[in-house]
Amino acid sequence: MIPQETLAPPRQGEKDDSARGSSAGDGLPPGGTASPGNQDIEAGQGLPNGKTSADAQELIANGSPGCNETAGDLGPSLVAISNIAGLPQEADGLSGRAEALRATRSSSLYGKQRWAQSTKVPSRVFKQAPPHDEHHETAASIILTPKQTYDHIVATGVAKTQITLAKQVTQGVMAGFYISFSFMLCMTVGGQIDHIQHDHPGIYNFILGAVGFPLGLTVIMVAGADLFTSSCMYMITAWLEGRVATYYVIKNWIVAWWSNLAGCLIMAQLVVWAQLFAGPKSAFPIYLAHKKTAATFGATLVKGIICNWLVNLAVWMANSARDVTGKAVGVYLPVSAFVTLGTEHVIANQFELSLAKMLGSGIPLRTIIGSNWVPATIGNIIGGAFFVGTLYAGTYGTLYERMWLRTTQLYIWIVPKRTRERIADMYDAVYDRLYGWIDWDAITAPPNSGMGTAAPGVEATAAPPAMVSQKTFTHAVSSALVDAPKLLVTAAVAAVRNPPMTPFERKRTNAGLGSDVV
């Protein structure tokens, strides 16, 4: 039975069926006697004509073929329902009732509900569907736009300043582990096929870069860790946006570099203990270590720039992806490219050169540091901080606006007010000397307005150029010396104090805990 509250009340001018001594719309003859077909339906038994109650229910709910429900044409449905229920079509003037229903009831849902109660078959009441424009389906984005990715990277840089030193060191050591895993796999697969190294160097370098090395950065981007080379981009973007102080940028880089080194040293010692590169397999790590330390300082520095340029592009694309597959693909292409090209990644070199020294390469520590780690570190900072972080800060951030603002502030701080006024007067004098002959009023005036005509007998005279005397220059220098301590104190405070976090940055900090996961 359909609850009474779900049915609409009779419309104005429509007779109430209860006056006939039966339930509303039960489909009985005028005398109130129920037909055998109705008794079967009431008891939930099989229906005549080989039909069942389920068939009647489905037909009531969905309508019959040929029924124009949107136009209120219920006549074929009533006839079909009467055939299924075993009711005679002449009962209660079924044809006449169909015509009356078509005229008075425009809603097909209302007719279905009334006939569902009349046949006493339990049926489901379908609520009226909302209009089409109310269906707003929002699909989850699988990739962020470049501007959204930049905002996430800035927020990650801010989040890195909020974690404790112990957590940052732990994340840095884990990043050293993961990069060591990738270089270990790289040397195990590509490094042991040296028979094609000289005959087919292209295939050899491709295998060396494609297999193994993308593993480490993928794990860092999915599981989370603090890698020095990616922090070069994270921290510089947050700093350029004015979200972190200079102190935190330098602190993060120093802690991340030494924490990564600790992880690489631990992993190198574990590899030696496990004898993974014992015997003939140790030839490739030693050969690669001599090759890396034999390059000049400038060549290694430029290789470091190219390397971290590609690495931070991989980090950028991994941050833009919203699923693990997208992050893995975003990391794979640039990382495999920088390994194939033979560039220098300082964290990977920390593991490789340390392992080679433990295996007996004989390379002095000062050569390792001076010939590889120092130039590679400088190159990685330039590649990540400038070629990715700074350039994208100018593209999607506020770099150029801040540069103009800082330049103006510096000019106001350094140059005294009297000197600035004299410089402005000199600028006006030079401008009048160059463009004073142009009658701007006549050019910009509307036609026939009479503007731009000089009064007779009046000649425009240009102001003489202002000159900066020796006394003025001495006063400017003395003022700058007096204001210098105040400016230094202000700069020192700004260098160690972060501005308040925005709600977006606060949410990002609580969710990401300063790791590379976004």
Coordinates of C-alpha atoms in Angstrom, one line a residue:
M1 CA 0.0 0.0 0.0
I2 CA 1.2 3.5 -0.8
P3 CA 1.0 5.8 2.3
Q4 CA -1.8 8.3 2.1
E5 CA 0.5 11.2 2.7
T6 CA 2.4 10.4 -0.5
L7 CA -0.7 10.9 -2.7
A8 CA -1.8 14.3 -3.8
P9 CA -5.3 15.4 -2.7
P10 CA -8.1 15.4 -5.2
R11 CA -8.1 18.4 -7.4
Q12 CA -10.8 21.0 -7.4
G13 CA -13.8 19.7 -9.2
E14 CA -12.7 16.1 -8.9
K15 CA -15.0 13.7 -7.0
D16 CA -13.7 11.8 -4.1
D17 CA -13.8 8.1 -4.7
S18 CA -14.5 7.3 -1.1
A19 CA -18.0 8.5 -1.5
R20 CA -18.7 5.3 -3.4
G21 CA -18.1 3.2 -0.3
S22 CA -14.7 1.9 -1.4
S23 CA -11.0 2.9 -0.9
A24 CA -9.8 5.8 -3.1
G25 CA -9.4 4.6 -6.6
D26 CA -9.6 0.9 -5.9
G27 CA -11.0 0.1 -9.3
L28 CA -14.2 -1.6 -7.9
P29 CA -17.5 -1.5 -9.7
P30 CA -20.1 0.9 -8.3
G31 CA -21.6 -1.8 -6.2
G32 CA -18.5 -2.1 -4.1
T33 CA -18.0 -5.8 -4.9
A34 CA -14.5 -7.0 -5.6
S35 CA -13.8 -9.2 -8.6
P36 CA -11.8 -12.4 -8.3
G37 CA -8.9 -10.8 -10.1
N38 CA -8.7 -8.1 -7.4
Q39 CA -8.8 -10.7 -4.7
D40 CA -5.8 -12.5 -6.2
I41 CA -3.9 -9.2 -6.3
E42 CA -4.9 -8.4 -2.7
A43 CA -3.5 -11.8 -1.6
G44 CA -0.4 -11.4 -3.6
Q45 CA -1.1 -14.5 -5.7
G46 CA -0.6 -15.1 -9.4
L47 CA -2.7 -13.1 -11.9
P48 CA -4.8 -14.2 -14.8
N49 CA -3.5 -14.3 -18.3
G50 CA -0.2 -15.8 -17.2
K51 CA 0.9 -12.6 -15.5
T52 CA 2.2 -12.2 -12.0
S53 CA 2.1 -9.4 -9.4
A54 CA 5.7 -8.5 -10.3
D55 CA 4.6 -7.9 -13.9
A56 CA 1.9 -5.6 -12.7
Q57 CA 4.2 -3.8 -10.4
E58 CA 6.8 -3.3 -13.2
L59 CA 4.2 -2.1 -15.6
I60 CA 2.8 0.3 -13.0
A61 CA 6.2 1.7 -12.2
N62 CA 7.5 1.9 -15.8
G63 CA 4.4 2.3 -17.9
S64 CA 3.3 0.3 -20.8
P65 CA 4.5 0.4 -24.4
G66 CA 2.9 3.1 -26.4
C67 CA 1.9 5.2 -23.4
N68 CA 2.8 8.9 -23.8
E69 CA 3.4 9.7 -20.1
T70 CA 4.8 13.1 -20.7
A71 CA 1.6 14.2 -22.4
G72 CA -0.6 12.5 -19.8
D73 CA -1.9 9.8 -22.1
L74 CA -2.8 7.1 -19.6
G75 CA -5.4 5.3 -21.5
P76 CA -3.2 2.5 -22.9
S77 CA -1.6 2.0 -19.5
L78 CA -5.0 1.6 -17.8
V79 CA -6.1 -0.9 -20.4
A80 CA -2.9 -2.9 -20.1
I81 CA -3.1 -2.9 -16.3
S82 CA -6.7 -4.1 -16.4
N83 CA -5.7 -7.0 -18.7
I84 CA -2.9 -8.1 -16.4
A85 CA -5.1 -7.8 -13.3
G86 CA -8.0 -9.7 -14.9
L87 CA -10.4 -6.8 -14.6
P88 CA -13.1 -6.3 -17.3
Q89 CA -12.5 -3.2 -19.3
E90 CA -16.2 -2.3 -19.0
A91 CA -16.1 -2.2 -15.2
D92 CA -16.8 1.2 -13.8
G93 CA -16.6 2.6 -17.3
L94 CA -12.9 2.1 -17.7
S95 CA -12.8 3.8 -21.1
G96 CA -14.7 6.8 -19.7
R97 CA -12.4 6.9 -16.7
A98 CA -9.4 6.9 -18.9
E99 CA -10.7 9.9 -20.8
A100 CA -11.5 11.7 -17.5
L101 CA -8.0 11.0 -16.1
R102 CA -6.4 12.2 -19.3
A103 CA -8.2 15.5 -19.0
T104 CA -7.9 16.1 -15.2
R105 CA -4.5 14.5 -14.4
S106 CA -1.6 15.9 -16.3
S107 CA 1.1 14.2 -14.1
S108 CA 1.9 10.6 -15.0
L109 CA 3.4 10.1 -11.5
Y110 CA 0.1 11.0 -9.9
G111 CA -1.7 8.5 -12.1
K112 CA 0.8 5.7 -11.3
Q113 CA 0.4 6.3 -7.6
R114 CA -3.4 6.2 -7.7
W115 CA -3.5 3.0 -9.8
A116 CA -0.8 1.4 -7.5
Q117 CA -3.2 1.8 -4.6
S118 CA -6.2 0.6 -6.6
T119 CA -4.6 -2.7 -7.4
K120 CA -3.1 -3.0 -3.9
V121 CA 0.2 -4.2 -5.3
P122 CA 3.2 -2.9 -3.3
S123 CA 5.1 -0.6 -5.6
R124 CA 7.9 1.8 -5.2
V125 CA 7.1 5.5 -5.2
F126 CA 9.6 7.5 -7.4
K127 CA 10.0 11.1 -6.4
Q128 CA 10.0 13.7 -9.1
A129 CA 13.5 14.1 -10.6
P130 CA 15.1 17.5 -10.3
P131 CA 15.5 19.7 -13.4
H132 CA 18.3 19.0 -15.7
D133 CA 20.3 22.1 -14.7
E134 CA 20.4 20.9 -11.1
H135 CA 22.4 17.9 -12.0
H136 CA 26.0 19.1 -11.3
E137 CA 28.4 16.2 -11.6
T138 CA 32.0 17.2 -10.7
A139 CA 34.7 14.8 -11.8
A140 CA 37.9 14.6 -9.8
S141 CA 40.8 16.2 -11.7
I142 CA 43.7 13.8 -12.4
I143 CA 46.1 16.7 -13.0
L144 CA 46.5 20.2 -11.7
T145 CA 47.0 23.2 -13.8
P146 CA 50.5 24.8 -13.9
K147 CA 49.3 27.7 -11.7
Q148 CA 47.8 25.2 -9.1
T149 CA 50.9 23.2 -9.2
Y150 CA 53.0 26.3 -8.5
D151 CA 50.8 27.2 -5.6
H152 CA 51.2 23.7 -4.2
I153 CA 55.0 23.8 -4.5
V154 CA 55.1 27.2 -2.7
A155 CA 52.9 25.7 0.1
T156 CA 55.3 22.7 0.3
G157 CA 58.2 25.0 0.8
V158 CA 56.4 26.8 3.6
A159 CA 55.5 23.4 5.2
K160 CA 59.1 22.4 5.2
T161 CA 59.8 25.3 7.6
Q162 CA 57.2 24.1 10.1
I163 CA 58.5 20.6 10.9
T164 CA 60.9 19.9 13.7
L165 CA 64.6 19.3 13.1
A166 CA 64.3 15.6 14.1
K167 CA 61.6 15.0 11.4
Q168 CA 63.5 16.9 8.8
V169 CA 66.7 14.8 9.5
T170 CA 64.7 11.6 9.4
Q171 CA 63.1 12.5 6.0
G172 CA 66.5 13.5 4.7
V173 CA 68.1 10.2 5.7
M174 CA 65.2 8.3 4.0
A175 CA 65.7 10.3 0.8
G176 CA 69.4 9.2 0.9
F177 CA 68.2 5.6 1.2
Y178 CA 65.8 5.9 -1.7
I179 CA 68.3 7.5 -4.1
S180 CA 70.9 4.9 -3.1
F181 CA 68.4 2.1 -4.0
S182 CA 67.9 3.6 -7.4
F183 CA 71.6 4.0 -8.2
M184 CA 72.2 0.5 -6.8
L185 CA 69.6 -0.9 -9.3
C186 CA 71.0 1.2 -12.1
M187 CA 74.5 -0.1 -11.7
T188 CA 73.3 -3.7 -11.3
V189 CA 71.4 -3.7 -14.6
G190 CA 73.0 -1.2 -16.9
G191 CA 76.5 -1.3 -15.3
Q192 CA 77.0 -5.0 -15.9
I193 CA 76.5 -5.0 -19.7
D194 CA 79.8 -3.3 -20.4
H195 CA 80.4 -5.5 -23.5
I196 CA 78.0 -3.1 -25.4
Q197 CA 79.4 0.1 -23.8
H198 CA 82.0 0.8 -26.5
D199 CA 80.2 -0.8 -29.5
H200 CA 76.7 0.7 -28.8
P201 CA 77.1 3.6 -26.4
G202 CA 73.6 5.0 -27.1
I203 CA 71.8 1.8 -26.2
Y204 CA 74.1 1.4 -23.2
N205 CA 73.3 4.9 -21.8
F206 CA 69.6 4.4 -22.5
I207 CA 69.5 1.2 -20.5
L208 CA 71.6 2.8 -17.8
G209 CA 69.1 5.7 -17.4
A210 CA 65.9 3.9 -18.1
V211 CA 66.2 1.0 -15.6
G212 CA 66.6 1.7 -12.0
F213 CA 67.2 5.4 -11.3
P214 CA 63.5 6.7 -11.6
L215 CA 62.7 4.4 -8.7
G216 CA 64.2 6.6 -6.0
L217 CA 62.4 9.9 -6.9
T218 CA 59.1 8.0 -7.5
V219 CA 59.3 6.6 -4.0
I220 CA 60.1 10.0 -2.6
M221 CA 57.2 11.7 -4.4
V222 CA 54.7 9.0 -3.3
A223 CA 55.9 8.0 0.2
G224 CA 57.5 11.3 1.2
A225 CA 61.1 12.4 2.0
D226 CA 63.2 15.5 2.0
L227 CA 65.6 15.5 -1.0
F228 CA 68.1 18.3 -1.3
T229 CA 67.8 18.7 -5.0
S230 CA 64.1 19.1 -5.0
S231 CA 64.3 21.5 -2.0
C232 CA 66.2 23.8 -4.2
M233 CA 63.0 24.5 -6.1
Y234 CA 60.6 24.2 -3.1
M235 CA 62.4 26.7 -0.9
I236 CA 63.3 29.3 -3.5
T237 CA 59.7 29.6 -4.8
A238 CA 58.4 30.1 -1.2
W239 CA 61.2 32.6 -0.6
L240 CA 60.5 34.5 -3.8
E241 CA 56.8 34.7 -2.9
G242 CA 57.8 36.2 0.4
R243 CA 56.4 33.2 2.4
V244 CA 59.6 32.1 4.1
A245 CA 62.6 34.0 5.5
T246 CA 66.1 33.6 4.1
Y247 CA 67.3 31.8 7.3
Y248 CA 64.9 28.9 6.7
V249 CA 66.0 28.5 3.1
I250 CA 69.7 28.1 4.0
K251 CA 68.8 25.9 7.0
N252 CA 66.7 23.5 4.9
W253 CA 69.4 23.2 2.3
I254 CA 72.1 22.5 4.8
V255 CA 70.1 20.0 6.9
A256 CA 68.8 18.2 3.7
W257 CA 72.3 18.0 2.2
W258 CA 73.9 16.4 5.3
S259 CA 71.0 14.2 6.0
N260 CA 71.0 12.8 2.5
L261 CA 74.8 12.2 2.8
A262 CA 74.2 10.3 6.0
G263 CA 71.6 8.1 4.3
C264 CA 73.9 7.4 1.4
L265 CA 76.8 6.5 3.6
I266 CA 74.7 4.1 5.6
M267 CA 73.4 2.4 2.4
A268 CA 76.9 2.2 0.9
Q269 CA 78.1 0.4 4.0
L270 CA 75.2 -2.0 3.9
V271 CA 75.9 -2.7 0.2
V272 CA 79.5 -3.5 1.1
W273 CA 78.5 -5.8 3.9
A274 CA 75.9 -7.5 1.6
Q275 CA 78.7 -8.0 -1.0
L276 CA 76.3 -6.9 -3.8
F277 CA 79.2 -5.5 -5.8
A278 CA 81.9 -7.9 -4.7
G279 CA 84.3 -9.4 -7.2
P280 CA 84.0 -8.5 -10.9
K281 CA 80.9 -6.5 -10.2
S282 CA 82.9 -3.8 -8.4
A283 CA 84.7 -2.8 -11.6
F284 CA 81.8 -0.6 -12.8
P285 CA 81.4 1.5 -9.6
I286 CA 85.1 2.1 -9.5
Y287 CA 85.3 3.0 -13.2
L288 CA 82.3 5.4 -12.8
A289 CA 83.9 7.1 -9.8
H290 CA 87.2 7.8 -11.6
K291 CA 85.2 9.1 -14.6
K292 CA 83.2 11.5 -12.4
T293 CA 86.2 12.9 -10.5
A294 CA 88.3 13.3 -13.7
A295 CA 86.0 16.0 -15.1
T296 CA 86.9 19.7 -14.6
F297 CA 85.2 21.9 -12.1
G298 CA 83.3 23.9 -14.7
A299 CA 82.1 20.8 -16.6
T300 CA 80.8 19.2 -13.5
L301 CA 79.1 22.4 -12.5
V302 CA 77.3 22.7 -15.8
K303 CA 76.3 19.0 -15.7
G304 CA 74.8 19.7 -12.2
I305 CA 72.8 22.6 -13.6
I306 CA 71.3 20.4 -16.4
C307 CA 70.7 17.5 -14.0
N308 CA 68.7 19.4 -11.4
W309 CA 66.9 21.3 -14.1
L310 CA 65.5 17.9 -15.3
V311 CA 65.0 16.6 -11.8
N312 CA 62.9 19.5 -10.7
L313 CA 60.8 19.3 -13.9
A314 CA 60.2 15.7 -12.8
V315 CA 59.2 16.9 -9.4
W316 CA 56.9 19.6 -10.9
M317 CA 55.1 17.0 -13.0
A318 CA 54.8 14.6 -10.2
N319 CA 53.3 17.3 -8.0
S320 CA 50.7 18.1 -10.7
A321 CA 49.6 14.5 -10.9
R322 CA 46.9 13.3 -8.5
D323 CA 47.4 9.5 -8.7
V324 CA 50.4 7.2 -8.4
T325 CA 50.5 6.3 -12.1
G326 CA 50.7 10.0 -13.1
K327 CA 53.5 10.6 -10.5
A328 CA 55.5 7.7 -11.8
V329 CA 55.2 8.7 -15.4
G330 CA 56.0 12.3 -14.6
V331 CA 59.1 11.3 -12.8
Y332 CA 60.3 8.6 -15.3
L333 CA 60.8 10.7 -18.4
P334 CA 63.0 13.6 -17.0
V335 CA 65.0 11.3 -14.6
S336 CA 65.8 8.7 -17.2
A337 CA 66.9 11.6 -19.5
F338 CA 69.4 13.1 -17.1
V339 CA 71.0 9.7 -16.3
T340 CA 71.2 8.9 -20.0
L341 CA 72.9 12.2 -20.7
G342 CA 75.5 11.6 -18.0
T343 CA 74.8 14.6 -15.8
E344 CA 75.7 15.0 -12.2
H345 CA 73.3 14.6 -9.3
V346 CA 75.1 15.4 -6.1
I347 CA 73.0 13.0 -3.8
A348 CA 73.5 10.1 -6.2
N349 CA 77.2 10.9 -6.4
Q350 CA 77.3 10.8 -2.6
F351 CA 76.3 7.2 -2.7
E352 CA 78.3 6.2 -5.7
L353 CA 81.6 7.8 -4.8
S354 CA 81.3 6.6 -1.2
L355 CA 80.6 3.1 -2.4
A356 CA 83.6 3.2 -4.8
K357 CA 85.9 4.4 -2.1
M358 CA 84.7 1.5 0.2
L359 CA 85.3 -0.9 -2.6
G360 CA 88.9 0.2 -3.0
S361 CA 88.9 2.9 -5.7
G362 CA 91.8 4.8 -4.0
I363 CA 90.3 8.2 -4.8
P364 CA 91.3 10.7 -2.0
L365 CA 88.4 12.3 -0.1
R366 CA 89.5 15.8 -1.0
T367 CA 89.3 14.9 -4.6
I368 CA 85.8 13.5 -4.2
I369 CA 84.7 16.7 -2.4
G370 CA 86.5 19.3 -4.5
S371 CA 86.2 17.7 -7.9
N372 CA 82.6 16.5 -7.7
W373 CA 80.5 17.2 -4.6
V374 CA 81.2 21.0 -4.5
P375 CA 80.6 21.8 -8.2
A376 CA 77.7 19.4 -8.4
T377 CA 76.1 21.0 -5.4
I378 CA 76.5 24.5 -6.9
G379 CA 75.2 23.3 -10.2
N380 CA 72.2 21.6 -8.6
I381 CA 71.3 24.8 -6.7
I382 CA 71.4 26.9 -9.9
G383 CA 69.5 24.4 -11.9
G384 CA 66.7 23.9 -9.4
A385 CA 66.5 27.3 -7.8
F386 CA 66.9 29.5 -11.0
F387 CA 66.0 27.5 -14.1
V388 CA 62.9 26.0 -12.6
G389 CA 61.9 27.8 -9.4
T390 CA 62.7 31.4 -10.4
L391 CA 61.5 31.1 -14.0
Y392 CA 58.2 29.6 -12.9
A393 CA 57.9 32.2 -10.2
G394 CA 58.1 34.8 -12.9
T395 CA 55.5 32.9 -15.0
Y396 CA 52.9 31.9 -12.4
G397 CA 54.0 33.9 -9.4
T398 CA 54.6 37.5 -8.3
L399 CA 58.3 37.7 -9.0
Y400 CA 58.4 40.7 -11.3
E401 CA 55.9 42.7 -9.1
R402 CA 58.0 42.0 -6.1
M403 CA 61.3 42.9 -7.9
W404 CA 59.8 46.3 -8.8
L405 CA 58.5 46.8 -5.2
R406 CA 61.9 45.9 -3.7
T407 CA 63.8 48.1 -6.0
T408 CA 61.6 51.0 -5.1
Q409 CA 61.9 50.3 -1.4
L410 CA 65.7 50.1 -1.7
Y411 CA 65.8 53.4 -3.6
I412 CA 63.7 55.1 -0.9
W413 CA 65.8 53.6 1.9
I414 CA 69.2 54.5 0.4
V415 CA 68.6 57.8 -1.2
P416 CA 67.6 60.8 1.1
K417 CA 64.4 62.6 0.4
R418 CA 66.1 65.9 -0.7
T419 CA 68.2 64.0 -3.2
R420 CA 65.2 62.2 -4.5
E421 CA 63.4 65.5 -5.0
R422 CA 66.4 66.9 -6.9
I423 CA 66.5 63.8 -9.1
A424 CA 62.9 64.2 -9.9
D425 CA 63.4 67.8 -10.8
M426 CA 66.3 66.8 -13.1
Y427 CA 64.1 64.2 -14.7
D428 CA 61.4 66.7 -15.3
A429 CA 63.9 69.2 -16.8
V430 CA 65.3 66.6 -19.2
Y431 CA 61.9 65.5 -20.2
D432 CA 60.9 69.1 -20.9
R433 CA 64.1 69.6 -22.9
L434 CA 63.4 66.5 -25.1
Y435 CA 59.6 66.6 -25.4
G436 CA 58.8 70.2 -24.4
W437 CA 58.2 71.3 -28.0
I438 CA 55.2 68.9 -28.3
D439 CA 51.9 70.6 -27.6
W440 CA 50.2 67.7 -25.7
D441 CA 47.1 69.8 -25.1
A442 CA 46.5 70.4 -28.7
I443 CA 47.1 66.7 -29.5
T444 CA 44.8 65.4 -26.8
A445 CA 42.1 68.1 -27.0
P446 CA 38.8 67.3 -28.7
P447 CA 38.2 68.9 -32.1
N448 CA 37.2 72.6 -32.2
S449 CA 37.6 73.0 -28.5
G450 CA 40.0 75.9 -28.7
M451 CA 42.5 74.2 -26.4
G452 CA 46.1 74.1 -27.2
T453 CA 46.4 77.7 -28.5
A454 CA 48.9 79.8 -26.6
A455 CA 48.1 83.3 -25.5
P456 CA 49.6 86.0 -27.7
G457 CA 52.9 87.3 -26.4
V458 CA 53.4 84.5 -23.9
E459 CA 56.3 82.1 -24.5
A460 CA 56.8 78.9 -22.7
T461 CA 60.1 78.7 -20.8
A462 CA 61.7 75.5 -19.7
A463 CA 63.0 75.2 -16.2
P464 CA 66.8 75.2 -15.9
P465 CA 68.2 71.8 -15.2
A466 CA 68.9 71.2 -11.5
M467 CA 72.5 70.4 -10.5
V468 CA 73.6 68.3 -7.6
S469 CA 76.2 70.3 -5.6
Q470 CA 79.0 69.0 -3.5
K471 CA 77.2 69.9 -0.3
T472 CA 74.1 68.0 -1.3
F473 CA 76.2 64.9 -2.2
T474 CA 77.9 65.1 1.2
H475 CA 74.6 65.3 3.0
A476 CA 73.2 62.3 1.1
V477 CA 76.2 60.2 2.1
S478 CA 76.0 61.2 5.8
S479 CA 72.3 60.5 5.9
A480 CA 72.9 57.0 4.4
L481 CA 75.5 56.3 7.1
V482 CA 73.2 57.4 9.8
D483 CA 70.3 55.2 8.5
A484 CA 72.5 52.2 7.8
P485 CA 72.3 50.6 11.3
K486 CA 68.5 50.8 11.3
L487 CA 68.3 49.3 7.8
L488 CA 70.7 46.4 8.9
V489 CA 68.6 45.6 11.9
T490 CA 65.4 45.6 9.8
A491 CA 66.9 43.3 7.2
A492 CA 68.3 40.9 9.9
V493 CA 64.8 40.6 11.5
A494 CA 63.1 40.0 8.2
A495 CA 65.7 37.3 7.3
V496 CA 64.8 35.1 10.3
R497 CA 61.0 35.7 10.6
N498 CA 58.4 34.1 8.5
P499 CA 55.1 35.9 7.7
P500 CA 51.9 34.4 9.0
M501 CA 50.7 31.4 7.0
T502 CA 47.6 31.7 4.8
P503 CA 44.7 29.2 5.3
F504 CA 45.8 27.3 2.2
E505 CA 49.4 27.0 3.5
R506 CA 48.1 26.0 7.0
K507 CA 46.0 23.2 5.5
R508 CA 48.8 22.1 3.3
T509 CA 51.2 22.0 6.3
N510 CA 48.8 19.9 8.4
A511 CA 48.2 17.5 5.5
G512 CA 51.7 17.1 4.1
L513 CA 54.0 17.5 7.1
G514 CA 56.6 19.1 5.0
S515 CA 57.3 16.2 2.8
D516 CA 57.4 16.1 -1.0
V517 CA 53.9 14.5 -1.1
V518 CA 51.3 16.9 -2.3

